[in-house]
Short mmCIF file of C-alpha atoms (C1' of nucleotides) in Angstrom, two decimals:
data_model
loop_
_atom_site.label_atom_id
_atom_site.label_comp_id
_atom_site.label_asym_id
_atom_site.label_seq_id
_atom_site.Cartn_x
_atom_site.Cartn_y
_atom_site.Cartn_z
CA MET A 1 -3.43 0.56 -25.09
CA GLN A 2 -0.72 -1.50 -23.25
CA ALA A 3 1.47 -2.10 -25.74
CA LEU A 4 1.66 1.38 -26.76
CA ARG A 5 2.58 1.95 -23.02
CA GLN A 6 5.14 -0.68 -22.39
CA ILE A 7 6.78 0.67 -25.74
CA GLU A 8 7.23 4.04 -24.04
CA VAL A 9 8.82 2.66 -21.34
CA SER A 10 10.99 0.37 -22.97
CA ASN A 11 12.41 3.33 -24.81
CA ALA A 12 12.28 6.00 -21.94
CA ILE A 13 14.56 3.01 -20.60
CA ARG A 14 16.37 2.82 -23.86
CA ALA A 15 17.09 5.93 -23.66
CA ALA A 16 18.64 6.46 -20.82
CA ARG A 17 20.63 2.84 -20.85
CA PRO A 18 20.44 1.53 -24.25
CA ASP A 19 22.77 -1.26 -23.79
CA ALA A 20 20.45 -2.91 -20.53
CA VAL A 21 17.66 -3.69 -22.09
CA LYS A 22 16.86 -7.58 -22.52
CA ALA A 23 13.71 -10.04 -23.49
CA PRO A 24 12.20 -10.44 -20.32
CA ALA A 25 13.57 -13.41 -18.31
CA ALA A 26 11.12 -16.70 -17.18
CA ALA A 27 8.88 -15.92 -15.75
CA ASN A 28 9.06 -16.06 -12.40
CA SER A 29 5.96 -18.02 -10.61
CA GLY A 30 4.71 -15.02 -7.88
CA ARG A 31 0.94 -15.21 -9.04
CA SER A 32 -0.35 -11.39 -7.92
CA ALA A 33 -2.18 -9.13 -10.42
CA LEU A 34 0.60 -6.91 -9.61
CA ALA A 35 3.53 -9.18 -10.37
CA ASP A 36 1.80 -9.23 -13.67
CA ALA A 37 0.75 -6.49 -14.61
CA VAL A 38 4.56 -5.07 -14.18
CA ARG A 39 5.73 -7.76 -16.07
CA LEU A 40 3.00 -6.89 -18.49
CA MET A 41 3.79 -3.63 -18.88
CA GLY A 42 7.42 -3.50 -17.94
CA ALA A 43 11.08 -4.24 -19.80
CA ALA A 44 13.43 -6.08 -18.60
CA ILE A 45 17.13 -4.65 -17.12
CA THR A 46 20.16 -5.91 -16.37
CA TYR A 47 22.19 -4.10 -13.26
CA GLY A 48 25.68 -5.03 -11.96
CA ARG A 49 27.66 -4.99 -8.90
CA ASN A 50 26.57 -1.90 -7.07
CA GLU A 51 25.33 -0.33 -9.85
CA GLU A 52 22.17 2.08 -8.22
CA VAL A 53 18.69 1.62 -9.23
CA TYR A 54 17.24 5.44 -8.31
CA GLY A 55 18.44 7.18 -5.43
CA GLU A 56 16.65 8.41 -2.17
CA ASP A 57 14.01 11.53 -3.37
CA GLU A 58 14.64 11.28 -6.45
CA PRO A 59 10.73 11.35 -8.90
CA ALA A 60 9.02 7.53 -8.32
CA GLU A 61 8.85 7.31 -12.51
CA PHE A 62 8.99 3.36 -12.15
CA VAL A 63 8.55 0.36 -10.37
CA TYR A 64 10.61 -2.54 -10.27
CA MET A 65 10.29 -6.07 -10.11
CA VAL A 66 13.48 -8.57 -8.80
CA THR A 67 13.99 -10.97 -11.61
CA ARG A 68 17.43 -12.39 -10.76
CA GLY A 69 19.51 -11.39 -8.32
CA ALA A 70 19.75 -9.88 -5.53
CA ILE A 71 19.21 -5.68 -4.89
CA ARG A 72 19.44 -3.42 -1.26
CA THR A 73 17.09 -0.93 -0.58
CA TYR A 74 19.21 1.60 2.35
CA LYS A 75 18.87 5.17 4.02
CA LEU A 76 21.89 7.29 4.99
CA LEU A 77 22.67 9.82 7.58
CA ALA A 78 24.52 12.63 6.42
CA ASP A 79 27.67 11.15 7.52
CA GLY A 80 27.15 7.86 5.39
CA ARG A 81 25.75 5.74 8.15
CA ARG A 82 23.83 3.11 6.50
CA GLN A 83 20.79 1.60 7.31
CA ILE A 84 19.60 -1.58 4.91
CA ALA A 85 16.00 -1.98 5.04
CA ALA A 86 15.28 -4.74 3.00
CA PHE A 87 16.34 -6.93 0.44
CA ARG A 88 14.88 -7.88 -2.93
CA LEU A 89 15.52 -11.79 -3.83
CA SER A 90 14.01 -12.57 -6.75
CA GLY A 91 10.04 -12.70 -7.06
CA ASP A 92 10.33 -9.42 -5.05
CA ILE A 93 8.74 -6.34 -5.84
CA PHE A 94 10.07 -3.21 -4.62
CA GLY A 95 9.97 0.85 -5.79
CA LEU A 96 6.59 1.20 -5.18
CA GLU A 97 5.80 4.57 -3.27
CA VAL A 98 2.72 6.19 -2.52
CA GLY A 99 4.63 9.66 -2.28
CA ASP A 100 6.04 11.26 -6.01
CA SER A 101 9.55 10.05 -4.92
CA HIS A 102 11.82 7.50 -3.07
CA VAL A 103 11.85 7.25 0.47
CA PHE A 104 15.36 5.31 -0.28
CA THR A 105 18.17 4.28 -2.66
CA ALA A 106 18.29 1.07 -4.28
CA GLU A 107 21.25 -0.52 -5.35
CA ALA A 108 22.51 -3.79 -7.03
CA ILE A 109 24.32 -6.41 -4.87
CA ALA A 110 25.07 -8.72 -7.97
CA ASP A 111 24.68 -8.58 -11.00
CA SER A 112 20.48 -8.55 -11.70
CA GLU A 113 18.02 -8.80 -13.16
CA VAL A 114 15.26 -6.16 -12.72
CA ILE A 115 12.08 -5.76 -15.37
CA VAL A 116 11.30 -2.23 -14.68
CA ALA A 117 7.62 -0.37 -15.56
CA LYS A 118 6.16 2.50 -15.53
CA ARG A 119 4.42 3.83 -12.06
CA SER A 120 1.54 5.76 -13.75
CA ALA A 121 1.26 3.36 -15.44
CA ILE A 122 0.81 0.42 -13.07
CA MET A 123 -1.13 3.05 -11.19
CA ALA A 124 -3.93 3.68 -14.06
CA ILE A 125 -4.45 0.04 -14.05
CA ALA A 126 -4.65 0.46 -10.37
CA ALA A 127 -7.52 2.46 -10.07
CA ARG A 128 -8.92 0.13 -13.08
CA ASP A 129 -8.92 -3.39 -11.50
CA GLY A 130 -9.29 -3.37 -7.34
CA ALA A 131 -7.05 -6.84 -7.89
CA VAL A 132 -3.52 -4.89 -8.74
CA ALA A 133 -4.79 -1.73 -5.86
CA ARG A 134 -5.20 -4.57 -3.63
CA ASP A 135 -1.94 -6.30 -4.20
CA MET A 136 0.22 -3.03 -4.56
CA TRP A 137 -1.62 -2.58 -0.61
CA ALA A 138 -0.35 -5.76 0.32
CA ALA A 139 2.87 -5.32 -0.64
CA THR A 140 3.06 -2.93 0.66
CA ALA A 141 1.53 -3.74 4.23
CA ARG A 142 4.45 -7.05 3.74
CA ASP A 143 7.02 -4.39 3.94
CA LEU A 144 5.81 -2.65 7.27
CA VAL A 145 5.30 -6.30 8.70
CA ARG A 146 9.20 -6.79 8.01
CA ALA A 147 9.98 -3.15 8.66
CA HIS A 148 8.26 -4.30 12.24
CA ASP A 149 9.92 -7.47 12.51
CA LEU A 150 13.97 -5.88 11.75
CA MET A 151 12.87 -2.79 14.52
CA LEU A 152 12.68 -4.61 17.15
CA LEU A 153 15.68 -6.67 16.30
CA LEU A 154 17.56 -3.72 15.52
CA GLY A 155 15.98 -1.84 19.23
CA ARG A 156 16.28 -5.11 21.66
CA LYS A 157 18.20 -8.08 19.71
CA SER A 158 21.75 -9.01 20.65
CA ALA A 159 24.48 -9.47 18.22
CA GLN A 160 23.98 -13.13 18.87
CA GLU A 161 20.32 -12.77 18.28
CA ARG A 162 20.53 -10.55 15.54
CA VAL A 163 22.47 -13.03 13.06
CA ALA A 164 20.16 -15.53 14.24
CA THR A 165 17.43 -14.07 12.88
CA PHE A 166 19.21 -13.23 9.77
CA LEU A 167 21.01 -16.52 8.70
CA LEU A 168 16.87 -18.50 9.90
CA GLU A 169 15.52 -15.42 7.08
CA MET A 170 18.02 -16.47 4.61
CA ALA A 171 17.12 -19.57 5.04
CA ASP A 172 13.04 -19.06 4.33
CA ARG A 173 14.17 -17.36 1.67
CA VAL A 174 17.12 -18.15 -0.49
CA ALA A 175 18.35 -22.11 0.92
CA ASP A 176 18.50 -25.01 -0.91
CA GLY A 177 17.11 -27.46 2.14
CA THR A 178 19.88 -25.87 5.11
CA MET A 179 23.15 -24.78 2.85
CA ILE A 180 22.67 -20.73 2.53
CA ASP A 181 24.47 -18.97 -0.58
CA LEU A 182 24.20 -15.44 0.94
CA PRO A 183 24.23 -12.23 -2.65
CA MET A 184 25.74 -10.36 -0.06
CA SER A 185 29.03 -9.21 1.68
CA ARG A 186 29.44 -9.68 5.27
CA HIS A 187 29.81 -5.14 5.43
CA ASP A 188 25.76 -5.77 3.11
CA ILE A 189 24.70 -7.83 6.55
CA ALA A 190 26.19 -6.04 9.01
CA ASP A 191 24.56 -2.54 7.96
CA TYR A 192 21.01 -4.55 7.36
CA LEU A 193 22.18 -6.43 11.56
CA GLY A 194 22.73 -2.32 12.23
CA LEU A 195 25.94 -4.34 13.30
CA THR A 196 30.05 -4.11 12.32
CA ILE A 197 31.55 -6.33 9.37
CA GLU A 198 33.83 -7.52 12.79
CA THR A 199 30.89 -7.90 15.17
CA VAL A 200 29.28 -10.11 12.13
CA SER A 201 32.06 -12.11 10.99
CA ARG A 202 33.46 -13.13 14.89
CA THR A 203 29.22 -13.71 15.49
CA LEU A 204 30.01 -16.45 12.43
CA SER A 205 32.41 -17.36 13.64
CA GLN A 206 31.14 -18.12 17.24
CA MET A 207 28.81 -20.21 15.60
CA GLU A 208 31.12 -22.61 13.78
CA HIS A 209 32.87 -22.80 16.60
CA ALA A 210 29.75 -24.03 18.02
CA ALA A 211 29.37 -26.73 15.20
CA THR A 212 25.52 -24.36 14.92
CA ILE A 213 26.73 -23.17 11.84
CA ALA A 214 29.24 -24.43 8.69
CA LEU A 215 31.09 -21.62 6.69
CA PRO A 216 32.76 -23.97 3.61
CA THR A 217 33.56 -20.45 1.90
CA CYS A 218 32.51 -17.42 3.69
CA ARG A 219 29.56 -16.51 1.50
CA ARG A 220 28.13 -19.88 1.76
CA ILE A 221 26.53 -20.69 5.55
CA GLU A 222 25.11 -24.83 6.40
CA LEU A 223 22.79 -24.47 9.74
CA ARG A 224 23.91 -27.91 11.47
CA ASN A 225 21.60 -26.89 13.80
CA ARG A 226 18.96 -24.88 13.22
CA SER A 227 16.96 -25.08 17.25
CA VAL A 228 20.24 -23.96 19.04
CA LEU A 229 18.93 -20.79 16.19
CA SER A 230 15.19 -20.43 16.67
CA ARG A 231 15.73 -20.70 20.76
CA LEU A 232 18.52 -16.98 19.53
CA ASN A 233 15.64 -15.72 17.91
CA SER A 234 13.54 -15.33 20.09
CA MET B 1 -27.25 0.19 4.94
CA GLN B 2 -24.49 2.14 7.16
CA ALA B 3 -27.12 3.21 9.41
CA LEU B 4 -27.66 -0.81 9.40
CA ARG B 5 -23.63 -1.57 9.79
CA GLN B 6 -23.16 1.64 12.84
CA ILE B 7 -25.64 -0.15 15.12
CA GLU B 8 -23.84 -3.83 14.57
CA VAL B 9 -20.79 -2.63 15.41
CA SER B 10 -21.53 -0.34 18.27
CA ASN B 11 -24.07 -3.55 19.57
CA ALA B 12 -20.97 -5.34 19.28
CA ILE B 13 -18.50 -3.03 21.01
CA ARG B 14 -21.31 -2.68 24.43
CA ALA B 15 -21.20 -6.40 24.39
CA ALA B 16 -17.72 -6.25 25.06
CA ARG B 17 -17.19 -3.16 27.12
CA PRO B 18 -20.96 -1.87 27.39
CA ASP B 19 -19.85 1.26 29.79
CA ALA B 20 -17.30 2.59 26.81
CA VAL B 21 -19.48 3.89 24.19
CA LYS B 22 -20.02 6.65 24.27
CA ALA B 23 -20.86 9.54 21.10
CA PRO B 24 -17.84 9.86 19.13
CA ALA B 25 -16.23 13.39 20.09
CA ALA B 26 -16.31 16.47 18.00
CA ALA B 27 -14.47 14.79 14.29
CA ASN B 28 -10.64 15.79 14.17
CA SER B 29 -10.69 17.00 10.69
CA GLY B 30 -8.50 15.05 9.27
CA ARG B 31 -9.56 15.42 6.20
CA SER B 32 -9.46 11.42 3.97
CA ALA B 33 -12.15 9.58 2.48
CA LEU B 34 -10.57 6.83 4.80
CA ALA B 35 -11.06 9.19 8.22
CA ASP B 36 -14.10 9.78 6.82
CA ALA B 37 -15.64 6.47 6.12
CA VAL B 38 -14.51 5.09 10.01
CA ARG B 39 -15.93 7.89 11.12
CA LEU B 40 -19.30 7.42 9.48
CA MET B 41 -19.13 3.47 10.83
CA GLY B 42 -17.60 3.62 13.59
CA ALA B 43 -18.34 4.08 17.49
CA ALA B 44 -15.97 5.79 19.85
CA ILE B 45 -15.13 4.05 22.74
CA THR B 46 -12.90 5.24 25.83
CA TYR B 47 -9.67 3.36 27.19
CA GLY B 48 -7.90 3.80 30.49
CA ARG B 49 -3.84 4.28 30.73
CA ASN B 50 -1.85 1.40 30.30
CA GLU B 51 -5.05 -0.23 29.06
CA GLU B 52 -4.52 -3.16 26.15
CA VAL B 53 -6.76 -1.96 22.89
CA TYR B 54 -5.72 -5.26 20.80
CA GLY B 55 -3.29 -7.66 21.77
CA GLU B 56 -0.57 -8.88 18.92
CA ASP B 57 -2.32 -12.18 16.90
CA GLU B 58 -5.84 -11.34 18.14
CA PRO B 59 -7.64 -11.07 15.32
CA ALA B 60 -8.48 -8.41 12.86
CA GLU B 61 -11.30 -7.66 13.81
CA PHE B 62 -11.44 -3.57 13.61
CA VAL B 63 -10.28 -0.37 12.99
CA TYR B 64 -9.15 2.51 14.81
CA MET B 65 -8.64 6.51 15.01
CA VAL B 66 -7.87 8.08 17.71
CA THR B 67 -10.06 11.59 18.87
CA ARG B 68 -7.94 11.95 22.11
CA GLY B 69 -5.16 10.70 24.16
CA ALA B 70 -2.39 8.78 22.92
CA ILE B 71 -1.63 4.35 21.84
CA ARG B 72 1.16 2.98 21.56
CA THR B 73 1.18 0.37 19.18
CA TYR B 74 4.88 -2.37 19.86
CA LYS B 75 5.67 -6.55 19.52
CA LEU B 76 7.12 -8.11 22.05
CA LEU B 77 10.27 -11.02 22.73
CA ALA B 78 9.50 -13.59 24.69
CA ASP B 79 11.57 -12.51 27.91
CA GLY B 80 9.93 -9.04 27.19
CA ARG B 81 12.16 -6.99 25.76
CA ARG B 82 10.22 -4.17 24.01
CA GLN B 83 10.12 -2.20 20.99
CA ILE B 84 7.63 0.44 20.41
CA ALA B 85 7.14 0.91 16.99
CA ALA B 86 5.13 3.73 16.80
CA PHE B 87 2.53 6.22 19.09
CA ARG B 88 -0.21 6.93 17.86
CA LEU B 89 -2.00 10.37 18.65
CA SER B 90 -4.82 12.45 17.51
CA GLY B 91 -6.28 11.55 13.91
CA ASP B 92 -4.40 8.91 13.30
CA ILE B 93 -5.28 5.31 11.99
CA PHE B 94 -4.10 2.43 12.94
CA GLY B 95 -4.61 -1.73 13.24
CA LEU B 96 -5.35 -1.80 9.65
CA GLU B 97 -4.29 -5.10 8.38
CA VAL B 98 -4.31 -7.27 5.08
CA GLY B 99 -3.91 -10.62 6.43
CA ASP B 100 -6.62 -11.49 9.44
CA SER B 101 -4.96 -10.51 12.66
CA HIS B 102 -3.08 -8.41 14.36
CA VAL B 103 1.24 -7.59 13.94
CA PHE B 104 1.59 -6.18 16.91
CA THR B 105 -0.30 -4.81 20.49
CA ALA B 106 -1.83 -2.23 21.56
CA GLU B 107 -2.11 -0.01 24.50
CA ALA B 108 -3.38 3.12 25.64
CA ILE B 109 -1.29 5.21 26.72
CA ALA B 110 -2.71 7.67 29.06
CA ASP B 111 -6.75 7.94 28.83
CA SER B 112 -8.02 7.77 25.44
CA GLU B 113 -10.94 8.12 22.72
CA VAL B 114 -10.56 6.17 19.66
CA ILE B 115 -13.11 5.56 16.70
CA VAL B 116 -13.95 2.27 16.16
CA ALA B 117 -15.11 0.97 12.93
CA LYS B 118 -15.51 -2.74 11.86
CA ARG B 119 -13.26 -3.68 9.29
CA SER B 120 -15.01 -5.66 7.07
CA ALA B 121 -17.29 -2.64 6.60
CA ILE B 122 -14.52 -0.65 6.04
CA MET B 123 -13.25 -3.49 3.72
CA ALA B 124 -16.65 -3.12 2.01
CA ILE B 125 -16.74 0.52 1.22
CA ALA B 126 -13.11 -0.02 0.28
CA ALA B 127 -13.92 -2.27 -2.71
CA ARG B 128 -16.95 0.16 -4.14
CA ASP B 129 -14.70 3.14 -3.29
CA GLY B 130 -10.89 4.36 -5.15
CA ALA B 131 -10.90 6.75 -3.08
CA VAL B 132 -10.76 4.92 0.73
CA ALA B 133 -8.42 2.28 -1.26
CA ARG B 134 -6.31 4.46 -2.09
CA ASP B 135 -5.85 5.92 2.10
CA MET B 136 -5.86 2.32 2.37
CA TRP B 137 -3.05 2.07 0.82
CA ALA B 138 -1.64 5.29 2.03
CA ALA B 139 -2.06 5.07 5.28
CA THR B 140 0.50 1.75 5.85
CA ALA B 141 3.23 3.69 3.21
CA ARG B 142 2.94 6.60 5.47
CA ASP B 143 3.92 4.11 8.39
CA LEU B 144 6.13 2.36 6.12
CA VAL B 145 8.17 5.26 5.89
CA ARG B 146 8.27 6.40 9.28
CA ALA B 147 9.37 2.96 10.16
CA HIS B 148 11.75 3.36 7.36
CA ASP B 149 13.26 6.46 9.86
CA LEU B 150 12.93 4.83 12.47
CA MET B 151 14.99 2.25 11.88
CA LEU B 152 17.81 3.80 10.41
CA LEU B 153 17.55 5.80 14.37
CA LEU B 154 17.39 2.44 15.20
CA GLY B 155 20.57 0.69 13.85
CA ARG B 156 22.88 3.66 13.62
CA LYS B 157 22.14 6.96 15.90
CA SER B 158 23.76 7.64 19.24
CA ALA B 159 21.33 8.02 22.87
CA GLN B 160 22.01 11.90 21.81
CA GLU B 161 20.91 11.40 18.34
CA ARG B 162 17.58 9.33 19.06
CA VAL B 163 16.17 11.75 21.58
CA ALA B 164 16.98 14.65 18.78
CA THR B 165 14.58 13.49 16.59
CA PHE B 166 12.35 12.26 18.92
CA LEU B 167 12.42 15.36 20.38
CA LEU B 168 11.74 17.03 16.91
CA GLU B 169 9.25 14.32 16.23
CA MET B 170 7.21 14.75 18.41
CA ALA B 171 7.52 19.01 18.93
CA ASP B 172 5.76 18.45 15.05
CA ARG B 173 3.30 16.25 16.40
CA VAL B 174 1.89 17.61 19.60
CA ALA B 175 3.81 20.58 20.61
CA ASP B 176 2.32 24.07 21.06
CA GLY B 177 5.38 26.06 19.40
CA THR B 178 8.26 25.23 21.58
CA MET B 179 6.84 23.59 23.81
CA ILE B 180 6.33 19.92 24.18
CA ASP B 181 3.94 17.51 26.62
CA LEU B 182 4.62 14.55 26.30
CA PRO B 183 1.75 11.82 26.98
CA MET B 184 4.38 9.25 27.11
CA SER B 185 7.03 7.76 30.47
CA ARG B 186 10.59 6.95 30.22
CA HIS B 187 10.05 4.08 30.05
CA ASP B 188 8.22 4.53 26.73
CA ILE B 189 10.68 6.81 25.02
CA ALA B 190 13.40 3.75 25.64
CA ASP B 191 11.02 1.22 24.15
CA TYR B 192 10.61 4.16 21.38
CA LEU B 193 14.34 4.91 20.59
CA GLY B 194 15.93 1.67 22.06
CA LEU B 195 17.31 2.79 25.07
CA THR B 196 17.02 2.64 29.06
CA ILE B 197 15.44 4.87 30.85
CA GLU B 198 18.27 5.45 32.79
CA THR B 199 20.28 6.25 29.17
CA VAL B 200 17.23 9.26 28.35
CA SER B 201 16.87 10.39 31.55
CA ARG B 202 20.50 11.22 30.89
CA THR B 203 20.99 12.80 27.26
CA LEU B 204 17.28 15.03 28.44
CA SER B 205 19.68 16.29 31.28
CA GLN B 206 22.54 16.37 29.95
CA MET B 207 20.30 18.32 26.80
CA GLU B 208 19.17 20.59 29.33
CA HIS B 209 22.65 21.69 30.93
CA ALA B 210 24.17 22.88 27.83
CA ALA B 211 20.79 24.50 27.46
CA THR B 212 18.80 22.79 24.49
CA ILE B 213 16.09 22.02 25.88
CA ALA B 214 14.29 22.57 29.44
CA LEU B 215 12.35 20.32 31.47
CA PRO B 216 9.84 22.42 33.43
CA THR B 217 8.17 19.67 34.74
CA CYS B 218 9.90 15.90 33.45
CA ARG B 219 6.48 15.65 31.30
CA ARG B 220 7.07 18.82 29.66
CA ILE B 221 9.83 20.13 27.44
CA GLU B 222 10.76 23.31 25.80
CA LEU B 223 12.96 23.29 23.35
CA ARG B 224 15.39 26.70 23.36
CA ASN B 225 18.21 25.40 20.77
CA ARG B 226 16.62 24.06 17.73
CA SER B 227 19.25 23.86 15.54
CA VAL B 228 21.48 21.78 18.04
CA LEU B 229 18.88 19.18 18.06
CA SER B 230 18.34 19.55 13.57
CA ARG B 231 21.54 18.77 13.84
CA LEU B 232 22.21 15.70 15.92
CA ASN B 233 19.46 14.50 13.88
CA SER B 234 21.37 14.31 10.66
"C1'" DC C 1 1.50 11.79 56.26
"C1'" DG C 2 3.30 7.90 54.45
"C1'" DA C 3 3.67 4.92 50.87
"C1'" DT C 4 4.21 4.00 45.48
"C1'" DC C 5 5.47 5.40 41.28
"C1'" DG C 6 7.96 7.22 38.47
"C1'" DC C 7 11.91 9.84 37.10
"C1'" DT C 8 17.16 11.14 38.17
"C1'" DT C 9 21.64 10.23 39.29
"C1'" DG C 10 26.27 7.57 40.67
"C1'" DA C 11 28.95 3.77 40.05
"C1'" DT C 12 30.25 -0.05 37.64
"C1'" DT C 13 30.18 -3.76 33.67
"C1'" DC C 14 30.09 -5.38 29.69
"C1'" DC C 15 29.00 -5.55 24.70
"C1'" DG C 16 30.28 -4.32 20.95
"C1'" DA C 17 32.96 -0.64 18.21
"C1'" DT C 18 37.31 0.90 16.60
"C1'" DC C 19 42.29 0.43 15.67
"C1'" DA C 20 44.99 -2.95 13.89
"C1'" DA C 21 47.38 -6.97 11.73
"C1'" DC C 22 47.04 -10.17 9.00
"C1'" DA C 23 45.26 -14.36 5.28
"C1'" DG C 24 42.64 -15.78 1.43
"C1'" DG C 25 41.40 -15.57 -3.28
"C1'" DA C 26 39.90 -13.10 -7.28
"C1'" DG C 27 42.29 -10.54 -11.43
"C1'" DT C 28 46.22 -8.62 -13.79
"C1'" DG C 29 50.77 -8.00 -16.08
"C1'" DG C 30 54.95 -9.95 -16.87
"C1'" DC D 1 53.77 -19.27 -14.44
"C1'" DC D 2 54.58 -15.87 -10.41
"C1'" DA D 3 54.47 -11.62 -8.40
"C1'" DC D 4 51.34 -7.92 -7.37
"C1'" DT D 5 47.74 -5.41 -5.93
"C1'" DC D 6 43.20 -5.09 -4.57
"C1'" DC D 7 39.46 -6.85 -1.84
"C1'" DT D 8 37.03 -9.00 1.19
"C1'" DG D 9 36.73 -11.07 5.34
"C1'" DT D 10 38.80 -13.05 9.65
"C1'" DT D 11 40.98 -12.19 14.17
"C1'" DG D 12 43.64 -9.91 18.43
"C1'" DA D 13 43.78 -5.70 21.52
"C1'" DT D 14 41.92 -1.74 23.24
"C1'" DC D 15 38.10 1.70 24.16
"C1'" DG D 16 33.87 3.58 25.36
"C1'" DG D 17 29.04 4.24 24.86
"C1'" DA D 18 25.58 2.40 26.51
"C1'" DA D 19 23.58 -0.72 30.05
"C1'" DT D 20 23.08 -3.05 35.10
"C1'" DC D 21 23.56 -2.18 39.47
"C1'" DA D 22 21.92 0.98 43.37
"C1'" DA D 23 20.68 4.68 45.72
"C1'" DG D 24 18.32 8.52 46.77
"C1'" DC D 25 14.48 11.97 44.89
"C1'" DG D 26 10.08 13.76 44.18
"C1'" DA D 27 5.32 14.67 43.41
"C1'" DT D 28 0.97 12.31 43.32
"C1'" DC D 29 -2.42 9.20 45.58
"C1'" DG D 30 -4.56 7.30 49.35
#
DNA sequence: CGATCGCTTGATTCCGATCAACAGGAGTGG
DNA sequence: CCACTCCTGTTGATCGGAATCAAGCGATCG
C-alpha cells in the first residue's frame, strides 16, 4: 500500500518533470515521525536556481522536505513588491497546508534537492498515526513562532538590527563555526528583511568597517564580534 | 471524568482570581470540535481593560477562547518597542502552544470574557479525538496565514495601504454592515501596523477628507468607499 | 469644573528609498 | 588569450515618507 503510493507519487512527478526524479539523497537526520513519513512516501526531485516549486493559490497536492540547497517562500503584491516569509534549508519541511491550496509561492534559491510526498498520503498517515499528526502541528507552530519573530523585526527594528538578527539566525542555521555561507542573494535578504538591496549592502559594509563582521566574498560572512550583533538583536 | 477536570480547572483559576469566575456566557456559535472541547472543559473568566491574561515565557498551562471583548497578543523588544501579532475577538482561540511556554504576551484590550481550559485536558482530548487534534492544527495554521499577510504588510506596504488593509480586516470581523466599532486604541492599531499613533491618526484623517471613510467618533469608523480601500489593499 | 488621557494637527528631522554610476566576476565567443 | 556582456553587488547623491518633537483639542471621569 505504501509502496504503491510511492510509485504513484513518482509517476505523477515523473509525468510532469521526467528528468528530475532521482533516488533520494542520504537521508537527513531530522528525527521526526513526519520527516520519516515524507521520506517513506516521497520521491526526490531537483530544482534549478530560481525554478518554481509551487505557486501561490495552486492546489496543495504535495508536501516537501529540503535535502539539499535552499528554498524561499514568499508573497507578492500586485505591483511586484515581495515579502519572503522564510528560507527553507536542509531538513526543513514546507508546503503543509490545512486548506487545499498553497498560501505562498516556493522557489529554489540555488540548485536544490527536495523530497516530495503526496499530501493525501501524508494526511492519511496522520489520521492513523497521532505522532505524525502532532508533528504536522508542531511544524506549523514552529513556522508561526518564526513568523512572529519576523513580524517584530519588520514592524519595529532598524536596518542595523534587522541585518544583525538575520546574521545571527543564519549563523545558527548554516554556520560552520562563525563562517556563514549564504545561499541567497542580497535581493533575497532585502525582501526577507523588508529593506532594499542598497540598504542591506550598506549595512553589511558598515559592519565590516566596524570589524563586527568580515566579508571575504559577498556570499561569505564571518562573524567577528558576536556580542555587538547580539546587542543589536535586542 | 470531564466534569471532574472542569472542577479542577475552575478551582485552579478561582484560587488565583476568586472573584472572576462566572458561568460561561451564551456559547458562541464557533462550530469546531476544539471550541466545543474548550467550552466543555473550561471556565469563564473576565479580564478588565489592560489586564494581562498571560505573559511571554510563562508556562502555557491554559488554552483560551474569547467570548466577549478583545485581546491583543504581542511581543516586546528590550526597550519597549511593541509589535502586536493579532487581535483576538469573540470566538477566537489563542494560547495554544506546542512548546511548554507562551511565545507572546496576551492582554485584554477592553473588558473581556474568556473561557479558560487546562491545556493538559485539551491535549488529552486531542490525543483521543482526531477531530480536536486537527482543529488545533487548523487554528495554528489559520494564525500562520494571518501572520504571513501581516508580514507582507509590515515589510512592504505604505502607511495608507496598511490602514486600508486594517480597516477591511476589521470590517470583515466586527462590522455591522459598513460601520466598524473599534475595540482598540490608536496606540494598539499603530503597534499592529508597525506605525506610530500620529501616522495612523493622520492617515485616517486623510481618508476622511477624501470621503473614503467617516469618523463619527474616534472609535467608530464608517466605510464610505470600499473600492478605494480595496485598491490600496492590493 | 478641572484634570487626565487619548486623539489630532503642525513643524521639523532623519532613516531608508530612490536614482545613478561604477566595480568585480562569471560566462561566452572570437 | 582577450573583449564582451550580463549580473550582482557596492557606493554616492538626493529625495521623500514616516518618525519625532511639540502644541492643542475634546471626551470622560472624579
